Structures are given as C-alpha cells and as structure tokens.
mmCIF file with all atom_site columns, C-alpha atoms in Angstrom:
data_model
loop_
_atom_site.group_PDB
_atom_site.id
_atom_site.type_symbol
_atom_site.label_atom_id
_atom_site.label_alt_id
_atom_site.label_comp_id
_atom_site.label_asym_id
_atom_site.label_entity_id
_atom_site.label_seq_id
_atom_site.pdbx_PDB_ins_code
_atom_site.Cartn_x
_atom_site.Cartn_y
_atom_site.Cartn_z
_atom_site.occupancy
_atom_site.B_iso_or_equiv
_atom_site.pdbx_formal_charge
_atom_site.auth_seq_id
_atom_site.auth_comp_id
_atom_site.auth_asym_id
_atom_site.auth_atom_id
_atom_site.pdbx_PDB_model_num
ATOM 1   C CA . ASP A 1 1   ? 13.958  -2.552  -8.329  1.00 95.00 ? 170 ASP A CA 1
ATOM 2   C CA . ILE A 1 2   ? 11.136  -1.774  -10.572 1.00 97.00 ? 171 ILE A CA 1
ATOM 3   C CA . GLN A 1 3   ? 10.606  2.029   -10.527 1.00 97.00 ? 172 GLN A CA 1
ATOM 4   C CA . MET A 1 4   ? 7.214   3.175   -10.983 1.00 98.00 ? 173 MET A CA 1
ATOM 5   C CA . THR A 1 5   ? 6.462   6.862   -12.288 1.00 98.00 ? 174 THR A CA 1
ATOM 6   C CA . GLN A 1 6   ? 3.065   8.940   -12.178 1.00 98.00 ? 175 GLN A CA 1
ATOM 7   C CA . SER A 1 7   ? 2.407   11.613  -14.138 1.00 97.00 ? 176 SER A CA 1
ATOM 8   C CA . PRO A 1 8   ? 1.079   14.372  -13.462 1.00 97.00 ? 177 PRO A CA 1
ATOM 9   C CA . SER A 1 9   ? 2.018   14.394  -9.570  1.00 97.00 ? 178 SER A CA 1
ATOM 10  C CA . SER A 1 10  ? -1.250  16.812  -9.282  1.00 97.00 ? 179 SER A CA 1
ATOM 11  C CA . VAL A 1 11  ? -3.980  17.956  -11.515 1.00 97.00 ? 180 VAL A CA 1
ATOM 12  C CA . SER A 1 12  ? -6.772  20.488  -10.796 1.00 97.00 ? 181 SER A CA 1
ATOM 13  C CA . ALA A 1 13  ? -10.045 19.165  -12.108 1.00 96.00 ? 182 ALA A CA 1
ATOM 14  C CA . SER A 1 14  ? -13.835 20.248  -11.617 1.00 95.00 ? 183 SER A CA 1
ATOM 15  C CA . VAL A 1 15  ? -17.212 17.900  -11.223 1.00 95.00 ? 184 VAL A CA 1
ATOM 16  C CA . GLY A 1 16  ? -17.835 16.198  -14.257 1.00 96.00 ? 185 GLY A CA 1
ATOM 17  C CA . ASP A 1 17  ? -14.224 16.368  -15.607 1.00 96.00 ? 186 ASP A CA 1
ATOM 18  C CA . ARG A 1 18  ? -12.489 13.863  -17.207 1.00 97.00 ? 187 ARG A CA 1
ATOM 19  C CA . VAL A 1 19  ? -9.176  12.775  -15.591 1.00 97.00 ? 188 VAL A CA 1
ATOM 20  C CA . THR A 1 20  ? -6.656  10.893  -16.904 1.00 98.00 ? 189 THR A CA 1
ATOM 21  C CA . ILE A 1 21  ? -3.457  9.396   -14.745 1.00 98.00 ? 190 ILE A CA 1
ATOM 22  C CA . THR A 1 22  ? -0.384  7.885   -16.188 1.00 98.00 ? 191 THR A CA 1
ATOM 23  C CA . CYS A 1 23  ? 2.066   5.337   -14.556 1.00 98.00 ? 192 CYS A CA 1
ATOM 24  C CA . ARG A 1 24  ? 5.156   4.077   -16.586 1.00 98.00 ? 193 ARG A CA 1
ATOM 25  C CA . ALA A 1 25  ? 7.361   1.450   -15.236 1.00 98.00 ? 194 ALA A CA 1
ATOM 26  C CA . SER A 1 26  ? 10.980  1.046   -15.740 1.00 97.00 ? 195 SER A CA 1
ATOM 27  C CA . GLN A 1 27  ? 10.621  -2.399  -17.193 1.00 97.00 ? 196 GLN A CA 1
ATOM 28  C CA . ASP A 1 28  ? 7.802   -4.825  -18.342 1.00 96.00 ? 197 ASP A CA 1
ATOM 29  C CA . ILE A 1 29  ? 5.588   -5.795  -15.633 1.00 95.00 ? 198 ILE A CA 1
ATOM 30  C CA . SER A 1 30  ? 3.145   -7.292  -17.735 1.00 92.00 ? 199 SER A CA 1
ATOM 31  C CA . SER A 1 31  ? -0.279  -7.115  -16.461 1.00 94.00 ? 200 SER A CA 1
ATOM 32  C CA . SER A 1 32  ? 0.781   -6.877  -12.934 1.00 96.00 ? 201 SER A CA 1
ATOM 33  C CA . LEU A 1 33  ? -0.641  -3.065  -12.145 1.00 97.00 ? 202 LEU A CA 1
ATOM 34  C CA . ALA A 1 34  ? -2.809  -2.161  -9.120  1.00 98.00 ? 203 ALA A CA 1
ATOM 35  C CA . TRP A 1 35  ? -4.303  1.603   -8.579  1.00 98.00 ? 204 TRP A CA 1
ATOM 36  C CA . TYR A 1 36  ? -5.256  2.745   -5.380  1.00 98.00 ? 205 TYR A CA 1
ATOM 37  C CA . GLN A 1 37  ? -7.577  5.758   -4.079  1.00 98.00 ? 206 GLN A CA 1
ATOM 38  C CA . GLN A 1 38  ? -6.285  7.372   -0.909  1.00 98.00 ? 207 GLN A CA 1
ATOM 39  C CA . LYS A 1 39  ? -7.856  10.378  1.009   1.00 98.00 ? 208 LYS A CA 1
ATOM 40  C CA . PRO A 1 40  ? -6.442  12.349  4.139   1.00 96.00 ? 209 PRO A CA 1
ATOM 41  C CA . GLY A 1 41  ? -6.193  10.316  7.157   1.00 96.00 ? 210 GLY A CA 1
ATOM 42  C CA . THR A 1 42  ? -7.475  6.811   5.974   1.00 97.00 ? 211 THR A CA 1
ATOM 43  C CA . ALA A 1 43  ? -5.938  3.818   4.402   1.00 98.00 ? 212 ALA A CA 1
ATOM 44  C CA . PRO A 1 44  ? -5.229  3.393   0.433   1.00 98.00 ? 213 PRO A CA 1
ATOM 45  C CA . LYS A 1 45  ? -8.597  1.822   -1.134  1.00 97.00 ? 214 LYS A CA 1
ATOM 46  C CA . LEU A 1 46  ? -8.013  -0.871  -3.929  1.00 97.00 ? 215 LEU A CA 1
ATOM 47  C CA . LEU A 1 47  ? -9.884  0.611   -6.800  1.00 98.00 ? 216 LEU A CA 1
ATOM 48  C CA . ILE A 1 48  ? -8.032  -1.734  -9.792  1.00 97.00 ? 217 ILE A CA 1
ATOM 49  C CA . SER A 1 49  ? -6.151  -4.650  -10.114 1.00 96.00 ? 218 SER A CA 1
ATOM 50  C CA . SER A 1 50  ? -4.552  -6.941  -12.784 1.00 96.00 ? 219 SER A CA 1
ATOM 51  C CA . THR A 1 51  ? -4.554  -3.348  -14.985 1.00 97.00 ? 220 THR A CA 1
ATOM 52  C CA . SER A 1 52  ? -8.477  -3.032  -15.298 1.00 97.00 ? 221 SER A CA 1
ATOM 53  C CA . ARG A 1 53  ? -10.053 -5.373  -12.836 1.00 97.00 ? 222 ARG A CA 1
ATOM 54  C CA . LEU A 1 54  ? -12.549 -3.252  -11.408 1.00 97.00 ? 223 LEU A CA 1
ATOM 55  C CA . GLN A 1 55  ? -12.537 -4.029  -7.381  1.00 96.00 ? 224 GLN A CA 1
ATOM 56  C CA . SER A 1 56  ? -16.376 -4.775  -6.354  1.00 93.00 ? 225 SER A CA 1
ATOM 57  C CA . SER A 1 57  ? -18.101 -1.318  -5.143  1.00 92.00 ? 226 SER A CA 1
ATOM 58  C CA . VAL A 1 58  ? -16.164 0.802   -7.103  1.00 97.00 ? 227 VAL A CA 1
ATOM 59  C CA . PRO A 1 59  ? -17.989 2.696   -9.501  1.00 97.00 ? 228 PRO A CA 1
ATOM 60  C CA . SER A 1 60  ? -17.783 2.506   -13.323 1.00 97.00 ? 229 SER A CA 1
ATOM 61  C CA . ARG A 1 61  ? -16.936 5.756   -14.016 1.00 97.00 ? 230 ARG A CA 1
ATOM 62  C CA . PHE A 1 62  ? -12.983 4.113   -12.775 1.00 98.00 ? 231 PHE A CA 1
ATOM 63  C CA . SER A 1 63  ? -11.090 2.243   -15.643 1.00 98.00 ? 232 SER A CA 1
ATOM 64  C CA . GLY A 1 64  ? -7.596  1.081   -16.154 1.00 98.00 ? 233 GLY A CA 1
ATOM 65  C CA . SER A 1 65  ? -5.882  0.091   -19.112 1.00 97.00 ? 234 SER A CA 1
ATOM 66  C CA . GLY A 1 66  ? -2.311  -0.179  -20.702 1.00 97.00 ? 235 GLY A CA 1
ATOM 67  C CA . SER A 1 67  ? 0.152   -3.132  -20.744 1.00 93.00 ? 236 SER A CA 1
ATOM 68  C CA . GLY A 1 68  ? 3.883   -4.049  -20.149 1.00 93.00 ? 237 GLY A CA 1
ATOM 69  C CA . ALA A 1 69  ? 5.608   -0.396  -18.902 1.00 97.00 ? 238 ALA A CA 1
ATOM 70  C CA . ASP A 1 70  ? 2.729   1.935   -19.353 1.00 97.00 ? 239 ASP A CA 1
ATOM 71  C CA . PHE A 1 71  ? -0.601  2.410   -17.531 1.00 98.00 ? 240 PHE A CA 1
ATOM 72  C CA . THR A 1 72  ? -3.396  4.594   -17.562 1.00 98.00 ? 241 THR A CA 1
ATOM 73  C CA . LEU A 1 73  ? -5.986  5.463   -14.612 1.00 98.00 ? 242 LEU A CA 1
ATOM 74  C CA . THR A 1 74  ? -9.144  7.378   -16.103 1.00 98.00 ? 243 THR A CA 1
ATOM 75  C CA . ILE A 1 75  ? -11.936 8.713   -14.017 1.00 97.00 ? 244 ILE A CA 1
ATOM 76  C CA . ASN A 1 76  ? -15.024 9.626   -16.326 1.00 96.00 ? 245 ASN A CA 1
ATOM 77  C CA . SER A 1 77  ? -17.392 12.421  -14.822 1.00 94.00 ? 246 SER A CA 1
ATOM 78  C CA . LEU A 1 78  ? -15.286 13.219  -11.766 1.00 96.00 ? 247 LEU A CA 1
ATOM 79  C CA . GLN A 1 79  ? -17.050 13.340  -8.660  1.00 96.00 ? 248 GLN A CA 1
ATOM 80  C CA . PRO A 1 80  ? -16.888 15.157  -5.432  1.00 95.00 ? 249 PRO A CA 1
ATOM 81  C CA . GLU A 1 81  ? -16.199 12.078  -3.316  1.00 96.00 ? 250 GLU A CA 1
ATOM 82  C CA . ASP A 1 82  ? -13.061 11.281  -5.893  1.00 97.00 ? 251 ASP A CA 1
ATOM 83  C CA . PHE A 1 83  ? -10.887 14.049  -5.032  1.00 94.00 ? 252 PHE A CA 1
ATOM 84  C CA . ALA A 1 84  ? -8.323  12.130  -3.350  1.00 97.00 ? 253 ALA A CA 1
ATOM 85  C CA . THR A 1 85  ? -4.661  11.119  -4.162  1.00 98.00 ? 254 THR A CA 1
ATOM 86  C CA . TYR A 1 86  ? -4.261  7.893   -6.818  1.00 98.00 ? 255 TYR A CA 1
ATOM 87  C CA . TYR A 1 87  ? -1.214  5.697   -6.726  1.00 98.00 ? 256 TYR A CA 1
ATOM 88  C CA . CYS A 1 88  ? -0.036  2.966   -9.169  1.00 98.00 ? 257 CYS A CA 1
ATOM 89  C CA . GLN A 1 89  ? 1.532   -0.475  -7.566  1.00 98.00 ? 258 GLN A CA 1
ATOM 90  C CA . GLN A 1 90  ? 3.464   -2.790  -9.226  1.00 97.00 ? 259 GLN A CA 1
ATOM 91  C CA . GLY A 1 91  ? 3.334   -6.605  -8.279  1.00 94.00 ? 260 GLY A CA 1
ATOM 92  C CA . ASN A 1 92  ? 5.165   -8.326  -10.715 1.00 93.00 ? 261 ASN A CA 1
ATOM 93  C CA . SER A 1 93  ? 8.463   -8.575  -9.206  1.00 93.00 ? 262 SER A CA 1
ATOM 94  C CA . PHE A 1 94  ? 9.612   -7.872  -5.433  1.00 93.00 ? 263 PHE A CA 1
ATOM 95  C CA . PRO A 1 95  ? 10.043  -5.544  -4.070  1.00 95.00 ? 264 PRO A CA 1
ATOM 96  C CA . VAL A 1 96  ? 6.868   -4.380  -4.369  1.00 96.00 ? 265 VAL A CA 1
ATOM 97  C CA . THR A 1 97  ? 6.817   -0.948  -5.397  1.00 97.00 ? 266 THR A CA 1
ATOM 98  C CA . PHE A 1 98  ? 4.634   1.985   -5.873  1.00 98.00 ? 267 PHE A CA 1
ATOM 99  C CA . GLY A 1 99  ? 4.316   5.294   -7.768  1.00 98.00 ? 268 GLY A CA 1
ATOM 100 C CA . GLY A 1 100 ? 4.992   8.643   -6.742  1.00 98.00 ? 269 GLY A CA 1
ATOM 101 C CA . GLY A 1 101 ? 1.263   9.765   -6.176  1.00 98.00 ? 270 GLY A CA 1
ATOM 102 C CA . THR A 1 102 ? -1.326  12.231  -8.075  1.00 98.00 ? 271 THR A CA 1
ATOM 103 C CA . LYS A 1 103 ? -3.430  14.484  -6.168  1.00 98.00 ? 272 LYS A CA 1
ATOM 104 C CA . VAL A 1 104 ? -6.691  15.281  -7.947  1.00 97.00 ? 273 VAL A CA 1
ATOM 105 C CA . GLU A 1 105 ? -7.642  18.408  -6.478  1.00 95.00 ? 274 GLU A CA 1
ATOM 106 C CA . ILE A 1 106 ? -10.074 21.226  -7.301  1.00 80.00 ? 275 ILE A CA 1
ATOM 107 C CA . GLN B 2 1   ? -14.586 -9.796  5.029   1.00 85.00 ? 267 GLN B CA 1
ATOM 108 C CA . VAL B 2 2   ? -10.893 -9.590  6.680   1.00 93.00 ? 268 VAL B CA 1
ATOM 109 C CA . GLN B 2 3   ? -10.370 -6.846  9.143   1.00 96.00 ? 269 GLN B CA 1
ATOM 110 C CA . LEU B 2 4   ? -6.653  -6.039  10.179  1.00 97.00 ? 270 LEU B CA 1
ATOM 111 C CA . GLN B 2 5   ? -5.522  -4.049  13.654  1.00 98.00 ? 271 GLN B CA 1
ATOM 112 C CA . GLU B 2 6   ? -2.121  -2.489  14.315  1.00 98.00 ? 272 GLU B CA 1
ATOM 113 C CA . SER B 2 7   ? -1.070  -1.921  18.128  1.00 98.00 ? 273 SER B CA 1
ATOM 114 C CA . GLY B 2 8   ? 1.960   -0.494  19.410  1.00 97.00 ? 274 GLY B CA 1
ATOM 115 C CA . PRO B 2 9   ? 4.052   2.411   20.601  1.00 97.00 ? 275 PRO B CA 1
ATOM 116 C CA . GLY B 2 10  ? 3.399   5.622   18.502  1.00 96.00 ? 276 GLY B CA 1
ATOM 117 C CA . LEU B 2 11  ? 6.758   7.303   19.925  1.00 98.00 ? 277 LEU B CA 1
ATOM 118 C CA . VAL B 2 12  ? 10.366  5.273   19.594  1.00 98.00 ? 278 VAL B CA 1
ATOM 119 C CA . ARG B 2 13  ? 13.658  6.929   20.694  1.00 98.00 ? 279 ARG B CA 1
ATOM 120 C CA . PRO B 2 14  ? 16.327  7.022   17.959  1.00 97.00 ? 280 PRO B CA 1
ATOM 121 C CA . SER B 2 15  ? 18.583  4.404   17.699  1.00 97.00 ? 281 SER B CA 1
ATOM 122 C CA . GLU B 2 16  ? 15.958  1.690   19.318  1.00 98.00 ? 282 GLU B CA 1
ATOM 123 C CA . THR B 2 17  ? 13.767  -0.741  17.944  1.00 98.00 ? 283 THR B CA 1
ATOM 124 C CA . LEU B 2 18  ? 10.170  0.063   16.503  1.00 98.00 ? 284 LEU B CA 1
ATOM 125 C CA . SER B 2 19  ? 7.215   -2.778  17.350  1.00 98.00 ? 285 SER B CA 1
ATOM 126 C CA . LEU B 2 20  ? 4.372   -3.451  16.053  1.00 98.00 ? 286 LEU B CA 1
ATOM 127 C CA . THR B 2 21  ? 1.563   -5.860  15.725  1.00 98.00 ? 287 THR B CA 1
ATOM 128 C CA . CYS B 2 22  ? -1.436  -6.482  13.318  1.00 98.00 ? 288 CYS B CA 1
ATOM 129 C CA . THR B 2 23  ? -4.089  -8.594  14.764  1.00 98.00 ? 289 THR B CA 1
ATOM 130 C CA . VAL B 2 24  ? -6.362  -10.296 11.734  1.00 96.00 ? 290 VAL B CA 1
ATOM 131 C CA . SER B 2 25  ? -10.032 -10.815 12.412  1.00 96.00 ? 291 SER B CA 1
ATOM 132 C CA . GLY B 2 26  ? -12.971 -12.379 10.340  1.00 94.00 ? 292 GLY B CA 1
ATOM 133 C CA . GLY B 2 27  ? -11.012 -14.674 8.411   1.00 91.00 ? 293 GLY B CA 1
ATOM 134 C CA . SER B 2 28  ? -8.119  -16.712 8.927   1.00 91.00 ? 294 SER B CA 1
ATOM 135 C CA . ILE B 2 29  ? -4.219  -16.123 8.969   1.00 93.00 ? 295 ILE B CA 1
ATOM 136 C CA . SER B 2 30  ? -3.414  -19.115 6.904   1.00 91.00 ? 296 SER B CA 1
ATOM 137 C CA . PRO B 2 31  ? -2.695  -20.394 4.401   1.00 91.00 ? 297 PRO B CA 1
ATOM 138 C CA . TYR B 2 32  ? -2.028  -16.425 3.184   1.00 93.00 ? 298 TYR B CA 1
ATOM 139 C CA . TYR B 2 33  ? 0.760   -14.001 2.981   1.00 95.00 ? 299 TYR B CA 1
ATOM 140 C CA . TRP B 2 34  ? 0.660   -10.836 5.267   1.00 96.00 ? 300 TRP B CA 1
ATOM 141 C CA . SER B 2 35  ? 2.279   -7.611  4.568   1.00 97.00 ? 301 SER B CA 1
ATOM 142 C CA . TRP B 2 36  ? 3.618   -4.233  6.204   1.00 98.00 ? 302 TRP B CA 1
ATOM 143 C CA . ILE B 2 37  ? 3.837   -1.053  4.075   1.00 98.00 ? 303 ILE B CA 1
ATOM 144 C CA . ARG B 2 38  ? 4.428   2.600   5.847   1.00 98.00 ? 304 ARG B CA 1
ATOM 145 C CA . GLN B 2 39  ? 3.475   6.398   4.878   1.00 98.00 ? 305 GLN B CA 1
ATOM 146 C CA . PRO B 2 40  ? 5.550   8.830   5.943   1.00 98.00 ? 306 PRO B CA 1
ATOM 147 C CA . PRO B 2 41  ? 3.911   12.130  6.915   1.00 97.00 ? 307 PRO B CA 1
ATOM 148 C CA . GLY B 2 42  ? 2.749   13.907  3.468   1.00 96.00 ? 308 GLY B CA 1
ATOM 149 C CA . LYS B 2 43  ? 4.676   11.137  1.468   1.00 97.00 ? 309 LYS B CA 1
ATOM 150 C CA . GLY B 2 44  ? 3.773   8.027   -0.505  1.00 97.00 ? 310 GLY B CA 1
ATOM 151 C CA . LEU B 2 45  ? 4.216   4.545   0.307   1.00 98.00 ? 311 LEU B CA 1
ATOM 152 C CA . GLU B 2 46  ? 7.254   2.092   0.817   1.00 98.00 ? 312 GLU B CA 1
ATOM 153 C CA . TRP B 2 47  ? 6.405   -1.666  1.067   1.00 97.00 ? 313 TRP B CA 1
ATOM 154 C CA . ILE B 2 48  ? 8.451   -3.242  3.630   1.00 97.00 ? 314 ILE B CA 1
ATOM 155 C CA . GLY B 2 49  ? 8.189   -6.539  3.976   1.00 96.00 ? 315 GLY B CA 1
ATOM 156 C CA . LEU B 2 50  ? 5.632   -9.646  3.812   1.00 95.00 ? 316 LEU B CA 1
ATOM 157 C CA . ILE B 2 51  ? 5.284   -12.928 5.416   1.00 96.00 ? 317 ILE B CA 1
ATOM 158 C CA . TYR B 2 52  ? 3.521   -16.318 4.941   1.00 95.00 ? 318 TYR B CA 1
ATOM 159 C CA . TYR B 2 53  ? 1.798   -18.339 7.701   1.00 94.00 ? 319 TYR B CA 1
ATOM 160 C CA . THR B 2 54  ? 4.608   -20.630 7.728   1.00 93.00 ? 320 THR B CA 1
ATOM 161 C CA . GLY B 2 55  ? 7.092   -17.998 8.593   1.00 93.00 ? 321 GLY B CA 1
ATOM 162 C CA . THR B 2 56  ? 8.692   -17.606 5.273   1.00 95.00 ? 322 THR B CA 1
ATOM 163 C CA . THR B 2 57  ? 9.330   -13.721 4.482   1.00 94.00 ? 323 THR B CA 1
ATOM 164 C CA . ASN B 2 58  ? 10.660  -11.268 1.772   1.00 94.00 ? 324 ASN B CA 1
ATOM 165 C CA . SER B 2 59  ? 11.727  -7.946  2.271   1.00 95.00 ? 325 SER B CA 1
ATOM 166 C CA . ASN B 2 60  ? 12.180  -4.645  0.780   1.00 95.00 ? 326 ASN B CA 1
ATOM 167 C CA . PRO B 2 61  ? 16.225  -4.414  0.426   1.00 95.00 ? 327 PRO B CA 1
ATOM 168 C CA . SER B 2 62  ? 16.246  -0.914  0.952   1.00 94.00 ? 328 SER B CA 1
ATOM 169 C CA . LEU B 2 63  ? 15.376  -2.191  5.139   1.00 93.00 ? 329 LEU B CA 1
ATOM 170 C CA . LYS B 2 64  ? 16.166  -5.533  4.918   1.00 77.00 ? 330 LYS B CA 1
ATOM 171 C CA . SER B 2 65  ? 19.031  -5.306  7.323   1.00 90.00 ? 331 SER B CA 1
ATOM 172 C CA . ARG B 2 66  ? 16.771  -3.860  9.971   1.00 97.00 ? 332 ARG B CA 1
ATOM 173 C CA . VAL B 2 67  ? 13.802  -5.245  9.345   1.00 97.00 ? 333 VAL B CA 1
ATOM 174 C CA . THR B 2 68  ? 12.462  -8.750  11.018  1.00 97.00 ? 334 THR B CA 1
ATOM 175 C CA . ILE B 2 69  ? 8.778   -9.726  10.376  1.00 97.00 ? 335 ILE B CA 1
ATOM 176 C CA . SER B 2 70  ? 7.145   -12.400 12.363  1.00 97.00 ? 336 SER B CA 1
ATOM 177 C CA . VAL B 2 71  ? 3.892   -14.310 12.768  1.00 96.00 ? 337 VAL B CA 1
ATOM 178 C CA . ASP B 2 72  ? 2.022   -15.964 15.792  1.00 95.00 ? 338 ASP B CA 1
ATOM 179 C CA . LYS B 2 73  ? -0.919  -18.579 13.675  1.00 94.00 ? 339 LYS B CA 1
ATOM 180 C CA . SER B 2 74  ? -2.260  -19.381 17.341  1.00 94.00 ? 340 SER B CA 1
ATOM 181 C CA . LYS B 2 75  ? -3.062  -15.599 18.352  1.00 95.00 ? 341 LYS B CA 1
ATOM 182 C CA . SER B 2 76  ? -3.762  -14.828 14.273  1.00 95.00 ? 342 SER B CA 1
ATOM 183 C CA . GLN B 2 77  ? -1.224  -11.878 14.499  1.00 96.00 ? 343 GLN B CA 1
ATOM 184 C CA . PHE B 2 78  ? 1.504   -10.949 12.544  1.00 97.00 ? 344 PHE B CA 1
ATOM 185 C CA . SER B 2 79  ? 4.727   -8.581  13.904  1.00 98.00 ? 345 SER B CA 1
ATOM 186 C CA . LEU B 2 80  ? 7.147   -6.100  12.607  1.00 98.00 ? 346 LEU B CA 1
ATOM 187 C CA . SER B 2 81  ? 10.242  -5.097  14.353  1.00 98.00 ? 347 SER B CA 1
ATOM 188 C CA . LEU B 2 82  ? 12.354  -2.356  12.746  1.00 98.00 ? 348 LEU B CA 1
ATOM 189 C CA . SER B 2 83  ? 15.833  -1.681  14.537  1.00 97.00 ? 349 SER B CA 1
ATOM 190 C CA . SER B 2 84  ? 17.908  1.262   14.844  1.00 97.00 ? 350 SER B CA 1
ATOM 191 C CA . VAL B 2 85  ? 15.120  3.834   13.974  1.00 97.00 ? 351 VAL B CA 1
ATOM 192 C CA . THR B 2 86  ? 15.908  7.196   12.768  1.00 97.00 ? 352 THR B CA 1
ATOM 193 C CA . ALA B 2 87  ? 13.683  10.374  12.419  1.00 98.00 ? 353 ALA B CA 1
ATOM 194 C CA . ALA B 2 88  ? 13.534  9.088   8.596   1.00 97.00 ? 354 ALA B CA 1
ATOM 195 C CA . ASP B 2 89  ? 11.566  6.013   9.933   1.00 98.00 ? 355 ASP B CA 1
ATOM 196 C CA . THR B 2 90  ? 8.556   8.302   10.976  1.00 98.00 ? 356 THR B CA 1
ATOM 197 C CA . ALA B 2 91  ? 5.430   7.036   9.578   1.00 98.00 ? 357 ALA B CA 1
ATOM 198 C CA . VAL B 2 92  ? 1.848   5.557   9.671   1.00 98.00 ? 358 VAL B CA 1
ATOM 199 C CA . TYR B 2 93  ? 2.165   1.646   9.363   1.00 98.00 ? 359 TYR B CA 1
ATOM 200 C CA . TYR B 2 94  ? 0.124   -0.083  7.795   1.00 98.00 ? 360 TYR B CA 1
ATOM 201 C CA . CYS B 2 95  ? -0.818  -4.169  8.007   1.00 98.00 ? 361 CYS B CA 1
ATOM 202 C CA . THR B 2 96  ? -1.928  -5.547  4.725   1.00 97.00 ? 362 THR B CA 1
ATOM 203 C CA . GLY B 2 97  ? -3.589  -8.965  3.452   1.00 93.00 ? 363 GLY B CA 1
ATOM 204 C CA . PRO B 2 98  ? -3.812  -11.308 2.478   1.00 89.00 ? 364 PRO B CA 1
ATOM 205 C CA . HIS B 2 99  ? -1.925  -10.396 -0.054  1.00 83.00 ? 365 HIS B CA 1
ATOM 206 C CA . THR B 2 100 ? -1.744  -11.535 -3.634  1.00 81.00 ? 366 THR B CA 1
ATOM 207 C CA . GLY B 2 101 ? 0.362   -9.149  -5.481  1.00 88.00 ? 367 GLY B CA 1
ATOM 208 C CA . VAL B 2 102 ? -1.927  -6.449  -4.530  1.00 93.00 ? 368 VAL B CA 1
ATOM 209 C CA . PHE B 2 103 ? -3.427  -4.982  -1.106  1.00 94.00 ? 369 PHE B CA 1
ATOM 210 C CA . LEU B 2 104 ? -7.109  -5.500  -0.997  1.00 92.00 ? 370 LEU B CA 1
ATOM 211 C CA . ASN B 2 105 ? -7.609  -5.101  3.156   1.00 95.00 ? 371 ASN B CA 1
ATOM 212 C CA . TRP B 2 106 ? -5.606  -2.700  4.982   1.00 97.00 ? 372 TRP B CA 1
ATOM 213 C CA . GLY B 2 107 ? -5.692  -1.780  8.235   1.00 98.00 ? 373 GLY B CA 1
ATOM 214 C CA . ARG B 2 108 ? -6.219  1.814   9.896   1.00 98.00 ? 374 ARG B CA 1
ATOM 215 C CA . GLY B 2 109 ? -2.813  2.750   10.257  1.00 98.00 ? 375 GLY B CA 1
ATOM 216 C CA . THR B 2 110 ? -1.151  3.656   13.244  1.00 98.00 ? 376 THR B CA 1
ATOM 217 C CA . LEU B 2 111 ? 1.416   6.863   13.350  1.00 98.00 ? 377 LEU B CA 1
ATOM 218 C CA . VAL B 2 112 ? 4.874   6.039   14.632  1.00 98.00 ? 378 VAL B CA 1
ATOM 219 C CA . THR B 2 113 ? 7.455   9.021   15.724  1.00 98.00 ? 379 THR B CA 1
ATOM 220 C CA . VAL B 2 114 ? 10.713  8.481   16.111  1.00 98.00 ? 380 VAL B CA 1
ATOM 221 C CA . SER B 2 115 ? 12.142  11.614  18.919  1.00 96.00 ? 381 SER B CA 1
ATOM 222 C CA . SER B 2 116 ? 14.334  11.672  21.394  1.00 95.00 ? 382 SER B CA 1
#
C-alpha cells in the first residue's frame, strides 16, 4: 500500500494568513493526488484533483502543487470558512489511501 | 448532479454483518465505478472498496476477506456487506462516485455503531 503522510497534523492560523500543508507519498504517484476539505459533521469536499486542478466553485485562494511523491496545498488569505480538516488522497494505485489529515484551526 | 444516499441499520451487534445500501439519483449508475469509504469517530478516512456497474469489485486488502460489494442496476443501488464486525468497525460510512481516481460526489454518510 502507498502510505500518505501529511504535515502538520494541525496548524493554528488567523484570518488572512497563508497556510501550507504538505503531503508525502511513500512512492512515486505521478500527479495522482487530490485534496479534500472536511467540516465537522459533513462529508469531505473535493477541492483539487490531479495535484493542481481546482474544482469548479472552489475559490482561487486554494492551490496545489508538487509531483512524484511530494505535494503541497496552499491556502492564501485564509477565510473564516476555511477552518476545517484537510486530507490528501492518492489515486495512482489500489488500495486508494488518504493522509491522516491536517486540522486548520484558530 | 449525482446525489447519493446511504441507508441501513445504525446499530450492529459484534460478530454480525453490517449491511448498507447506497441509492444513486440524478444520474446513471452505468457505466461507472462506485466506492465505499469509512471514517471512525474523530479519525481519518479509509477506502473500503469499489464496484463497477458490471459487478467487478476491488477491495482494501485490510478488509478484503470481510467485504462484499454488490450492485443492482435496476434500482440504481450498490451495497456493502462487512462481516464479523467488531467495535473497530464503528464509523461513519460514506458512499461515493462516480469513481475516477478521486471522489467528487459523496453521500451524507451514515453512522454505524457496533455494540451489544
């Protein structure tokens, strides 16, 4: 199985801050990396697919980058609605695996 | 837009079989893949497995021997059975799809508690 390691596990930030979350795969996954946002009591929401492809309706302050085994989710100018938990996910091979999550909190 | 809705018992006794159904609306179940994902309370996401509309399946090796996923195209439904459950199987179970390597559409999730 491909292990996905996210860091940090939590981050304290303020409105307007820039937040960077990293995700490292245990092997090369090409660009098959997605990011999800999850708020308490709700299902995860797909933000970014294929490393950097922003889903429609997702604000442009979210961006993704990386390749191979190292990936980054950046949130520019953090907004109140961005406080949530973020997960990375690899779709390069089965079984599909997720990172452990990064909680963005005040 | 495709909508998904999980249904099934919220309480299952240890050693019994957990059974859930996902109903797909707003789109066709064919010719796509559909997945089940679970999330224990306060923990991360675990992919359980997927099914193609033809019935072909792929499951997480960590659960493979206990997982059965099936599809009923006539009802636009796919189902999950997880046998020999323990407290460790207590989780919110989500159905998702169509699966294209990522998970765009999710059901609301259903909490299944394993307890006597």
